[in-house]
PDB file of C-alpha atoms in Angstrom:
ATOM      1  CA  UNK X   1       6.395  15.778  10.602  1.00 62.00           C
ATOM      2  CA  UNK X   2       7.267  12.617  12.680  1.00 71.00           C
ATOM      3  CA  UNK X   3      10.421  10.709  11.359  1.00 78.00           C
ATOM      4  CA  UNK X   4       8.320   7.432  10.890  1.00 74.00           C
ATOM      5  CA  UNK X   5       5.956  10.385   8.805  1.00 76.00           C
ATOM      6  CA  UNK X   6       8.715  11.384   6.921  1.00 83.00           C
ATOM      7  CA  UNK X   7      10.229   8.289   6.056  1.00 86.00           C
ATOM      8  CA  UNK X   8       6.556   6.562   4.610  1.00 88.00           C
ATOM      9  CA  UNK X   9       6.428   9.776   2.403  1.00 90.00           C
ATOM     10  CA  UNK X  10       9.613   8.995   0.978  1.00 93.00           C
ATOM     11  CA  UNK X  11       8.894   5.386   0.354  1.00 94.00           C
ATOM     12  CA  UNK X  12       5.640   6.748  -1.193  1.00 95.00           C
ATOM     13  CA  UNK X  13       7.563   8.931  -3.598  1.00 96.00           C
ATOM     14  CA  UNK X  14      10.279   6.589  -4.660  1.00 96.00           C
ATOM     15  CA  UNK X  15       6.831   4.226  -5.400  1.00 96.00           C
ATOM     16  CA  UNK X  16       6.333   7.049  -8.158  1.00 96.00           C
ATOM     17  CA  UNK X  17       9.906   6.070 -10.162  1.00 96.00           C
ATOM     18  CA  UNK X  18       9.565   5.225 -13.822  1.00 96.00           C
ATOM     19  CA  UNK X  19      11.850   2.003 -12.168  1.00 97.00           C
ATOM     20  CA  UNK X  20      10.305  -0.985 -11.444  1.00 96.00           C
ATOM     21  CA  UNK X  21      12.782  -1.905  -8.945  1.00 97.00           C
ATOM     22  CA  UNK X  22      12.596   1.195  -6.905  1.00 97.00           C
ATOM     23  CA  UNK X  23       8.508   1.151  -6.695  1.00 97.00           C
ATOM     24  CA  UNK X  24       8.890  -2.704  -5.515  1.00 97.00           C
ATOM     25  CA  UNK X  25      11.619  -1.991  -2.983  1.00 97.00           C
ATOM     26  CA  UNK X  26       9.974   1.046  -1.739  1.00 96.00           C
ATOM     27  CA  UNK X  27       6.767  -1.129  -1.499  1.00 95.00           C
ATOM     28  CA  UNK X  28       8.394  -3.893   0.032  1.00 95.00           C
ATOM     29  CA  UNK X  29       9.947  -1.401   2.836  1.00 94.00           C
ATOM     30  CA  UNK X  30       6.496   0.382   2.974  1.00 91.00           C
ATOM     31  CA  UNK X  31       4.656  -3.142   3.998  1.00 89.00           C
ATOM     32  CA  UNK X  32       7.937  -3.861   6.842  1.00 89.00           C
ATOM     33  CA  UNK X  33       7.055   0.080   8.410  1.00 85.00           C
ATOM     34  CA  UNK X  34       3.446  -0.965   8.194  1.00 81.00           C
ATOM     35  CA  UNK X  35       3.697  -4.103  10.433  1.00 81.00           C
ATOM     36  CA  UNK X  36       5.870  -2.726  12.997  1.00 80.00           C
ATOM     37  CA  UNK X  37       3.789  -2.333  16.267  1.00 72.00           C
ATOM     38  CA  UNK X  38       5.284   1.045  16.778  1.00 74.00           C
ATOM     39  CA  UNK X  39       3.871   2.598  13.542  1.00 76.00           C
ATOM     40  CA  UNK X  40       1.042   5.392  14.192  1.00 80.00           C
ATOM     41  CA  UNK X  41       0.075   7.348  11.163  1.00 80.00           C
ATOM     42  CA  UNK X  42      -2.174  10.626  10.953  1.00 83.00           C
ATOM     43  CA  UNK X  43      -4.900  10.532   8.955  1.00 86.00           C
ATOM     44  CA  UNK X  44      -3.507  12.292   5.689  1.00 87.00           C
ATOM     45  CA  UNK X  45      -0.637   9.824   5.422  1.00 86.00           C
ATOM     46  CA  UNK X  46      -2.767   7.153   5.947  1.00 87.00           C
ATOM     47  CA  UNK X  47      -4.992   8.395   2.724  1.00 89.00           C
ATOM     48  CA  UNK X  48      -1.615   8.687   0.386  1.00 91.00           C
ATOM     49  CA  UNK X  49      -0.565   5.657   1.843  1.00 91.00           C
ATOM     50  CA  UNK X  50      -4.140   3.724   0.642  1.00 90.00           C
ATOM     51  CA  UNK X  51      -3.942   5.973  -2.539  1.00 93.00           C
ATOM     52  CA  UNK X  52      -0.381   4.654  -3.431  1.00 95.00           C
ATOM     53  CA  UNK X  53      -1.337   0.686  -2.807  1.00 93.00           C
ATOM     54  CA  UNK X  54      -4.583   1.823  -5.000  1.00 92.00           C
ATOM     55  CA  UNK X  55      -2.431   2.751  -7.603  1.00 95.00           C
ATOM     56  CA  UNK X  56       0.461   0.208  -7.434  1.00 95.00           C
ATOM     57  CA  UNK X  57      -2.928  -2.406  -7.602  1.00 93.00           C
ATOM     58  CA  UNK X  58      -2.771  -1.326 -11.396  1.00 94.00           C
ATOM     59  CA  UNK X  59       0.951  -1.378 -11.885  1.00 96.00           C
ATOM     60  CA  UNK X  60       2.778  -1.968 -15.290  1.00 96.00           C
ATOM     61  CA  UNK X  61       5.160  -4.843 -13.305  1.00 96.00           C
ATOM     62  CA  UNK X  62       2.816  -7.849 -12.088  1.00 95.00           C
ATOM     63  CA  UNK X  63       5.845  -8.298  -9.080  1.00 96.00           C
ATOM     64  CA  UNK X  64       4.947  -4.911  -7.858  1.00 96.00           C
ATOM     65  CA  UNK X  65       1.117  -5.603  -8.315  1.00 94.00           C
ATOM     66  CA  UNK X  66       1.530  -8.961  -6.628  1.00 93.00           C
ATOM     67  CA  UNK X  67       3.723  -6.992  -3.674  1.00 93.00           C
ATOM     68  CA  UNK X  68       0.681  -3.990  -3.724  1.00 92.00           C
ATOM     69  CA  UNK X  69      -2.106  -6.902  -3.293  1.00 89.00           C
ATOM     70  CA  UNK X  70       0.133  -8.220  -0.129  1.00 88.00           C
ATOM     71  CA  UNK X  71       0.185  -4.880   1.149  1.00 85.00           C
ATOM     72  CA  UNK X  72      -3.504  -4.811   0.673  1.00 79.00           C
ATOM     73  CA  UNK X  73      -4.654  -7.825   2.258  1.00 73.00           C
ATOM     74  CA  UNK X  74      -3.302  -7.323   5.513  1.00 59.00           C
ATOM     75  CA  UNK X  75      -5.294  -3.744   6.337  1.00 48.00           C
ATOM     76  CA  UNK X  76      -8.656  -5.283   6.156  1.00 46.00           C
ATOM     77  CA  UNK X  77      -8.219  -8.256   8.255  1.00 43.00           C
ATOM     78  CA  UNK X  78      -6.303  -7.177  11.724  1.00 42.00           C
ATOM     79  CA  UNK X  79      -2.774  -6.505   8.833  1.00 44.00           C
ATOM     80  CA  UNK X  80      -0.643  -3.520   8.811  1.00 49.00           C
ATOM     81  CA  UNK X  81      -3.163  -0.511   8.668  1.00 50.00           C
ATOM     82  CA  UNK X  82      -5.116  -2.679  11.459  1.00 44.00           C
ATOM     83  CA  UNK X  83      -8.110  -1.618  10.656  1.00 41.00           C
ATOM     84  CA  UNK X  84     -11.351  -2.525   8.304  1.00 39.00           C
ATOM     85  CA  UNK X  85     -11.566  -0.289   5.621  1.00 42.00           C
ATOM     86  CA  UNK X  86     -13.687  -2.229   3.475  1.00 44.00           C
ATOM     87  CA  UNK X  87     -16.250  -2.345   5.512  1.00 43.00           C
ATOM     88  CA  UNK X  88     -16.561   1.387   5.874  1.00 44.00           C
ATOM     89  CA  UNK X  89     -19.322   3.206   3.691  1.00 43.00           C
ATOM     90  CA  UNK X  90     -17.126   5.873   1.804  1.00 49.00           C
ATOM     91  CA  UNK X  91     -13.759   4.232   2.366  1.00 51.00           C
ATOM     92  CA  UNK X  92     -10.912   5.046  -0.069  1.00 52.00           C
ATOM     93  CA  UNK X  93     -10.319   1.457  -0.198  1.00 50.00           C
ATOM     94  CA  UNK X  94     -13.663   0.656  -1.679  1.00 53.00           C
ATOM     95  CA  UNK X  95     -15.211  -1.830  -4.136  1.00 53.00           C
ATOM     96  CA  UNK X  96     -12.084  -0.293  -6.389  1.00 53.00           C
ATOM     97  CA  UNK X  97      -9.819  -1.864  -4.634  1.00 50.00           C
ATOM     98  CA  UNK X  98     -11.697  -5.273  -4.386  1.00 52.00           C
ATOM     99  CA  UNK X  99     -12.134  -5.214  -7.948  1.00 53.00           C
ATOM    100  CA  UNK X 100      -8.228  -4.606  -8.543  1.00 51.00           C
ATOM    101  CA  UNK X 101      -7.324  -7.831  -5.967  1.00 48.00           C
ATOM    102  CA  UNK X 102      -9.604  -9.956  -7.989  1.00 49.00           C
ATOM    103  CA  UNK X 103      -8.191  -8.726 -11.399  1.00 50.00           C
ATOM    104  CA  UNK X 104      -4.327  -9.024  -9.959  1.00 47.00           C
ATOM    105  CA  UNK X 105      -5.179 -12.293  -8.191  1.00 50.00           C
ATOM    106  CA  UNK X 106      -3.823 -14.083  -4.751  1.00 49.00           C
ATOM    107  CA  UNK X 107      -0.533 -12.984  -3.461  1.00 47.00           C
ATOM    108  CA  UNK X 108       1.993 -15.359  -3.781  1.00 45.00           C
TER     109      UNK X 108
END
């Protein structure tokens, strides 16, 4: 495992904590690792990484929601994951995921 691999699958565990503040910092440091041009992740931590923002979409905290929909935005237009998801049939990002954004609302 790659230390950039490593290091998102720690942020994604710490975004697990029954604390509010750890899941926002760890999402807050996940979104920084994500728009760093140097970033390459396989294809398995790039599911658990879209699985985690999934999750954090429904958060108990509306800061770490609001962070998660940030997070979120970027990946289908040119953002962090640099890529389209959305538009792919399949795609673990989904109508779910749209439907979360609109229930969370704009980022602030």
């Amino acid at each position: 495992m790659s230390t950039a691999a490593f290091h998102i699958s720690s942020l994604l565990e710490k975004m697990t904590s029954s604390d509010k503040d750890f899941r926002f910092m760890a999402t807050s440091d996940l979104m920084s690792e994500l728009q760093k041009d140097s970033i390459q992740l396989d294809e398995d931590s790039e599911r658990k990484v879209v699985k985690m923002l999934l999750r954090l979409l429904e958060d108990k905290n509306g800061e770490v929601q609001n962070l998660a929909v940030k997070c979120c935005r970027g990946p289908f237009y040119l953002g962090p994951l640099g890529c389209h998801h959305g538009e792919e049939a399949g795609s673990p990002w989904g109508e779910g995921r749209a439907q979360a954004v609109r229930r969370v609302g704009p980022a602030r």
